[in-house]
Amino acid sequence: MRYIEPHGHMVSRITDDYEAMVLAGCQAVCEPAFWAGYDRSGPEGFYDYFCQLTDYEPKRAAKFGMPHFTWLCINPKESEDTKLAEEVIALIPQFLDRPNVLGIGEIGLNKNTRNELKILEQHIDLAARHDQLILVHTPHLEDKHKGTRLILDAIKADARIQPGRVIIDHVEEHTIAMVLDAGFWAGITLYPESKTTPARAIDMYEVYGGQRVWLNSACDWGRSDPLAVPKTAIEMRRRGHSDETIDQLVFQNPIRFLGQNPRFTIR
Ligand SMILES: [Zn+2]
């Protein structure tokens, strides 16, 4: 099997995880910027984090033969402090030329507040000005449907952004149709306690098809599984899906989306 992990927070994982992913057939990992498990006290914390994502972590991954890519932003959970968020957004352009940077993400909403929306719009503007791909985090549980709607409206309001260059991640049964219908890509996140299980993910794939869909584990410092994508591939095989179909979903689809940035190349 070969696959891409398009959403893994590797700075929170141990080296055994890199080893297991490589053994399972992972050909590349992509790491969106996110919350650190605590609120950072100032923009310097983000500057250091962006250095970690663009310098140290790709070197750590390379020790296991794993290509490492990243996305940059201030995550929605910390964007309630708009002054801090604006200072962090101002730091990002100097990192966009680093060789493993794929775009702006994971931006989006957390609690669907006015301040979060304002910072989301600034990130969309940043992506448009620098011609970057966008990776979007959608809110959890009861905030997800409304939040996804607000995010899609905010992106569609900016005519410079092509929907095919945006992936809306963490979709579930009640949000995937609105994402695909609007022309965006949809990310299905396999997570033990929220988001979706492998069985639900495959159900969605069987209902909506895999034209603009990818699977990811979003593995981080919480209870999560860096091998969730290959485990789901095994479950697909058990349900009778062909090796070609599985390869398209877990390997070729991420390449099709991420390859829109010429920096994303796989050997
Ligand atoms: Zn994430």
XYZ file of C-alpha atoms and ligand atoms in Angstrom:
268
model
C 0.000 0.000 0.000
C 1.044 3.591 -0.599
C -0.679 6.657 0.841
C -0.232 10.316 1.785
C -1.022 11.648 5.275
C -2.328 15.098 4.268
C -3.068 16.319 7.823
C -0.822 15.241 10.683
C 0.471 17.377 13.557
C 3.824 15.670 13.677
C 5.486 18.044 16.165
C 3.289 16.339 18.767
C 4.235 12.774 17.725
C 7.150 10.556 18.683
C 9.715 9.070 16.331
C 8.050 5.625 16.555
C 5.072 7.180 14.744
C 7.252 8.277 11.830
C 8.691 4.795 11.661
C 5.262 3.115 11.737
C 3.897 5.461 9.050
C 6.830 4.798 6.730
C 6.432 1.036 7.253
C 2.706 1.333 6.452
C 3.498 2.974 3.098
C 3.212 6.691 3.851
C 4.929 8.650 1.052
C 4.608 12.158 2.550
C 3.119 13.938 5.538
C 1.620 17.449 5.534
C 1.373 19.425 8.747
C -1.052 22.354 9.107
C -0.260 24.961 11.755
C -2.553 24.586 14.745
C -3.127 25.155 18.449
C -0.304 23.970 20.711
C -2.549 22.648 23.484
C -2.143 26.004 25.253
C -2.487 29.617 24.114
C 0.838 31.127 23.072
C 1.678 34.337 24.943
C 2.740 36.425 21.946
C 3.707 36.528 18.265
C 7.246 35.334 19.075
C 5.769 31.954 20.015
C 4.327 31.691 16.520
C 7.561 32.824 14.887
C 9.363 29.967 16.666
C 6.587 27.529 15.723
C 6.831 28.513 12.039
C 10.605 27.919 12.223
C 9.925 24.509 13.736
C 7.441 23.632 10.956
C 9.673 24.833 8.114
C 13.116 23.905 9.400
C 13.400 21.462 12.293
C 10.444 19.123 11.655
C 11.263 18.410 7.972
C 14.772 17.453 9.098
C 13.376 15.153 11.795
C 11.045 13.541 9.217
C 13.903 13.142 6.726
C 15.726 10.910 9.200
C 12.951 8.368 8.529
C 12.885 8.998 4.783
C 9.578 10.871 5.090
C 9.011 14.021 2.993
C 7.423 16.664 5.253
C 5.294 19.617 4.078
C 3.485 22.299 6.060
C 0.780 24.973 6.059
C 0.973 28.268 7.979
C -1.571 30.430 9.835
C -2.800 31.352 13.295
C -5.410 28.736 14.146
C -9.030 29.800 14.815
C -8.830 28.832 18.482
C -6.302 31.618 19.126
C -7.723 34.199 16.750
C -10.172 35.609 19.292
C -7.388 38.059 20.262
C -7.462 39.958 16.963
C -4.444 42.140 17.734
C -2.288 39.054 18.314
C -3.775 37.384 15.229
C -2.969 40.372 13.032
C 0.619 40.400 14.292
C 0.939 36.695 13.496
C -0.558 37.103 10.004
C 2.046 39.818 9.349
C 4.801 37.273 10.143
C 3.629 34.673 7.607
C 4.769 36.114 4.226
C 8.460 35.831 5.157
C 7.959 32.044 5.541
C 5.953 31.420 2.356
C 9.050 30.886 0.216
C 10.422 28.090 2.397
C 10.657 24.895 0.335
C 8.122 22.783 2.301
C 5.302 25.366 2.586
C 2.121 24.389 0.692
C -0.272 27.203 1.621
C -2.385 28.873 4.310
C -3.979 26.583 6.913
C -5.585 25.273 8.899
C -7.703 28.421 9.032
C -11.427 28.489 9.755
C -13.693 28.873 12.760
C -13.821 27.343 16.225
C -16.775 28.912 18.064
C -18.111 30.892 15.075
C -17.481 34.281 16.712
C -17.294 37.657 14.996
C -13.570 37.983 15.769
C -12.811 34.526 14.358
C -14.656 35.444 11.175
C -12.701 38.694 10.860
C -9.379 36.814 11.128
C -10.609 34.136 8.715
C -11.274 36.876 6.145
C -7.750 38.256 6.659
C -6.277 34.794 6.062
C -8.334 34.404 2.870
C -7.006 37.783 1.726
C -3.441 36.701 2.567
C -3.879 33.528 0.490
C -5.325 35.494 -2.425
C -2.540 38.095 -2.395
C 0.158 35.406 -2.369
C -1.683 32.924 -4.639
C -1.677 30.188 -1.987
C -3.732 27.014 -1.546
C -6.066 27.010 1.487
C -6.730 24.289 4.069
C -9.770 24.889 6.297
C -10.574 23.533 9.768
C -14.317 23.334 10.474
C -15.716 23.582 14.029
C -16.618 20.653 16.235
C -19.970 19.005 16.915
C -22.905 21.388 17.281
C -21.019 24.338 15.758
C -19.998 22.445 12.618
C -22.988 22.924 10.318
C -23.367 26.662 10.912
C -19.584 27.170 10.941
C -19.112 25.355 7.650
C -21.828 27.499 6.056
C -20.184 30.720 7.360
C -16.753 29.581 6.092
C -18.030 28.680 2.614
C -19.793 32.059 2.374
C -16.629 33.908 3.441
C -14.508 32.128 0.818
C -17.076 32.468 -1.948
C -17.282 36.219 -1.186
C -13.661 36.589 -2.349
C -13.724 36.247 -6.140
C -9.938 35.784 -6.282
C -10.185 32.315 -4.672
C -10.968 29.286 -6.867
C -12.906 26.619 -4.910
C -10.769 23.837 -6.433
C -7.752 25.301 -4.609
C -9.448 25.033 -1.187
C -9.951 21.937 0.959
C -12.582 22.018 3.705
C -11.435 19.516 6.301
C -13.237 17.551 9.031
C -16.456 17.223 6.978
C -19.166 14.934 8.325
C -22.393 13.474 6.942
C -24.283 16.761 7.411
C -21.637 19.022 5.812
C -19.966 17.058 2.993
C -22.673 17.759 0.384
C -22.564 21.556 0.772
C -18.766 21.495 0.441
C -18.680 19.342 -2.706
C -21.682 21.086 -4.297
C -19.846 24.423 -4.026
C -16.830 23.001 -5.893
C -14.468 22.673 -2.929
C -12.434 19.633 -1.923
C -13.583 17.781 1.225
C -11.319 16.242 3.868
C -12.653 13.369 5.986
C -10.859 13.100 9.332
C -10.574 9.715 11.039
C -10.548 10.307 14.761
C -11.349 7.972 17.645
C -13.586 10.301 19.702
C -15.087 12.894 17.373
C -15.106 13.596 13.636
C -15.554 10.206 11.903
C -14.754 6.522 12.275
C -13.381 4.473 9.344
C -16.839 2.916 8.806
C -18.580 6.312 8.587
C -15.854 7.655 6.300
C -16.296 4.766 3.871
C -20.090 5.177 4.005
C -19.644 8.827 2.958
C -17.245 7.795 0.206
C -19.790 5.274 -1.077
C -22.588 7.870 -1.073
C -20.734 10.914 -2.427
C -17.874 9.349 -4.423
C -14.217 10.197 -4.208
C -13.834 12.795 -6.933
C -12.672 15.628 -4.613
C -12.179 13.842 -1.287
C -9.177 12.878 0.818
C -8.761 10.989 4.093
C -6.551 12.089 6.983
C -5.862 11.191 10.602
C -5.252 14.726 11.969
C -3.023 12.978 14.491
C -2.004 15.379 17.264
C -1.348 15.378 21.018
C -4.880 14.151 21.786
C -6.118 10.585 21.435
C -5.628 10.013 17.717
C -4.127 7.421 15.387
C -1.365 8.263 12.894
C -2.191 5.000 11.076
C -5.909 5.761 10.679
C -5.631 6.208 6.884
C -4.010 2.826 6.077
C -6.343 1.124 8.579
C -9.310 2.613 6.725
C -7.818 1.433 3.428
C -7.767 -2.121 4.829
C -11.409 -1.733 5.865
C -12.242 -0.549 2.310
C -10.574 -3.629 0.880
C -12.624 -5.785 3.249
C -15.787 -4.144 1.881
C -14.763 -5.105 -1.638
C -13.282 -1.867 -3.000
C -10.533 -2.458 -5.570
C -6.873 -1.660 -4.943
C -7.068 0.952 -7.727
C -10.045 2.705 -6.076
C -8.273 2.741 -2.713
C -5.045 4.027 -4.255
C -6.970 6.842 -5.905
C -8.521 7.939 -2.607
C -5.519 7.688 -0.273
C -2.650 8.440 -2.679
C -3.645 9.961 -6.004
C -6.301 12.371 -4.668
C -3.993 14.139 -2.184
C -1.417 14.453 -4.965
C -4.031 15.919 -7.300
C -4.978 18.614 -4.772
C -1.576 19.314 -3.213
C 0.192 19.112 -6.584
C -1.478 22.404 -7.483
C 1.476 23.794 -5.572
C 4.520 22.785 -7.666
C 6.543 22.364 -4.459
C 4.573 19.229 -3.635
C 6.442 16.492 -5.458
C 6.621 12.809 -4.589
C 9.456 10.614 -5.784
Zn -5.525 19.770 12.514
